Amino acid sequence: MYTAAELAAKLEKQELGLQSDVEYSRVYARQKWRQNRWAVYRISMGLRQKGVSELDIKAGIDLAFEKSLEGYDSSDCDDGEG
């Protein structure tokens, strides 16, 4: 059984034509970065709330920002301290 957040995320992925949580994370991260100037931590929190796994969040964020964030460390999204 899915939670309401997980179901909403799955429906959103289908509407966008995305097949994987990694691709969803990449698109979500780029969108939130460009439109709202969200930080990596906030993006990862939003993805967690949508039911995306930590591994898929890190992979998607890494793909989204591989060329735009010099010195980015994906371990920064593990906690609010980094």
PDB file of C-alpha atoms in Angstrom, residues 1-18 21 24 28 46-52:
ATOM      1  CA  MET A   1       0.000   0.000   0.000  1.00  0.00           C
ATOM      2  CA  TYR A   2       1.312   3.451  -0.890  1.00  0.00           C
ATOM      3  CA  THR A   3       1.105   6.578   1.230  1.00  0.00           C
ATOM      4  CA  ALA A   4      -0.623   9.586  -0.300  1.00  0.00           C
ATOM      5  CA  ALA A   5       2.770  11.246  -0.912  1.00  0.00           C
ATOM      6  CA  GLU A   6       4.189   8.154  -2.622  1.00  0.00           C
ATOM      7  CA  LEU A   7       1.117   7.804  -4.817  1.00  0.00           C
ATOM      8  CA  ALA A   8       1.240  11.494  -5.774  1.00  0.00           C
ATOM      9  CA  ALA A   9       4.930  11.165  -6.670  1.00  0.00           C
ATOM     10  CA  LYS A  10       4.249   8.101  -8.814  1.00  0.00           C
ATOM     11  CA  LEU A  11       1.436   9.877 -10.649  1.00  0.00           C
ATOM     12  CA  GLU A  12       3.607  12.939 -11.178  1.00  0.00           C
ATOM     13  CA  LYS A  13       6.358  10.743 -12.642  1.00  0.00           C
ATOM     14  CA  GLN A  14       3.891   9.149 -15.039  1.00  0.00           C
ATOM     15  CA  GLU A  15       2.617  12.551 -16.166  1.00  0.00           C
ATOM     16  CA  LEU A  16       6.190  13.666 -16.872  1.00  0.00           C
ATOM     17  CA  GLY A  17       6.912  10.427 -18.729  1.00  0.00           C
ATOM     18  CA  LEU A  18       9.653   9.402 -16.294  1.00  0.00           C
ATOM     19  CA  ASP A  21      13.160   7.517  -9.279  1.00  0.00           C
ATOM     20  CA  TYR A  24      12.481  11.884 -11.320  1.00  0.00           C
ATOM     21  CA  TYR A  28      12.812  17.617  -9.640  1.00  0.00           C
ATOM     22  CA  GLY A  46      11.319  17.376  -0.708  1.00  0.00           C
ATOM     23  CA  LEU A  47      12.241  14.151  -2.472  1.00  0.00           C
ATOM     24  CA  ARG A  48      12.285  12.226   0.821  1.00  0.00           C
ATOM     25  CA  GLN A  49       8.773  13.492   1.560  1.00  0.00           C
ATOM     26  CA  LYS A  50       7.698  12.127  -1.821  1.00  0.00           C
ATOM     27  CA  GLY A  51       8.980   8.670  -0.894  1.00  0.00           C
ATOM     28  CA  VAL A  52      12.174   8.593  -2.976  1.00  0.00           C
TER      29      VAL A  52
END
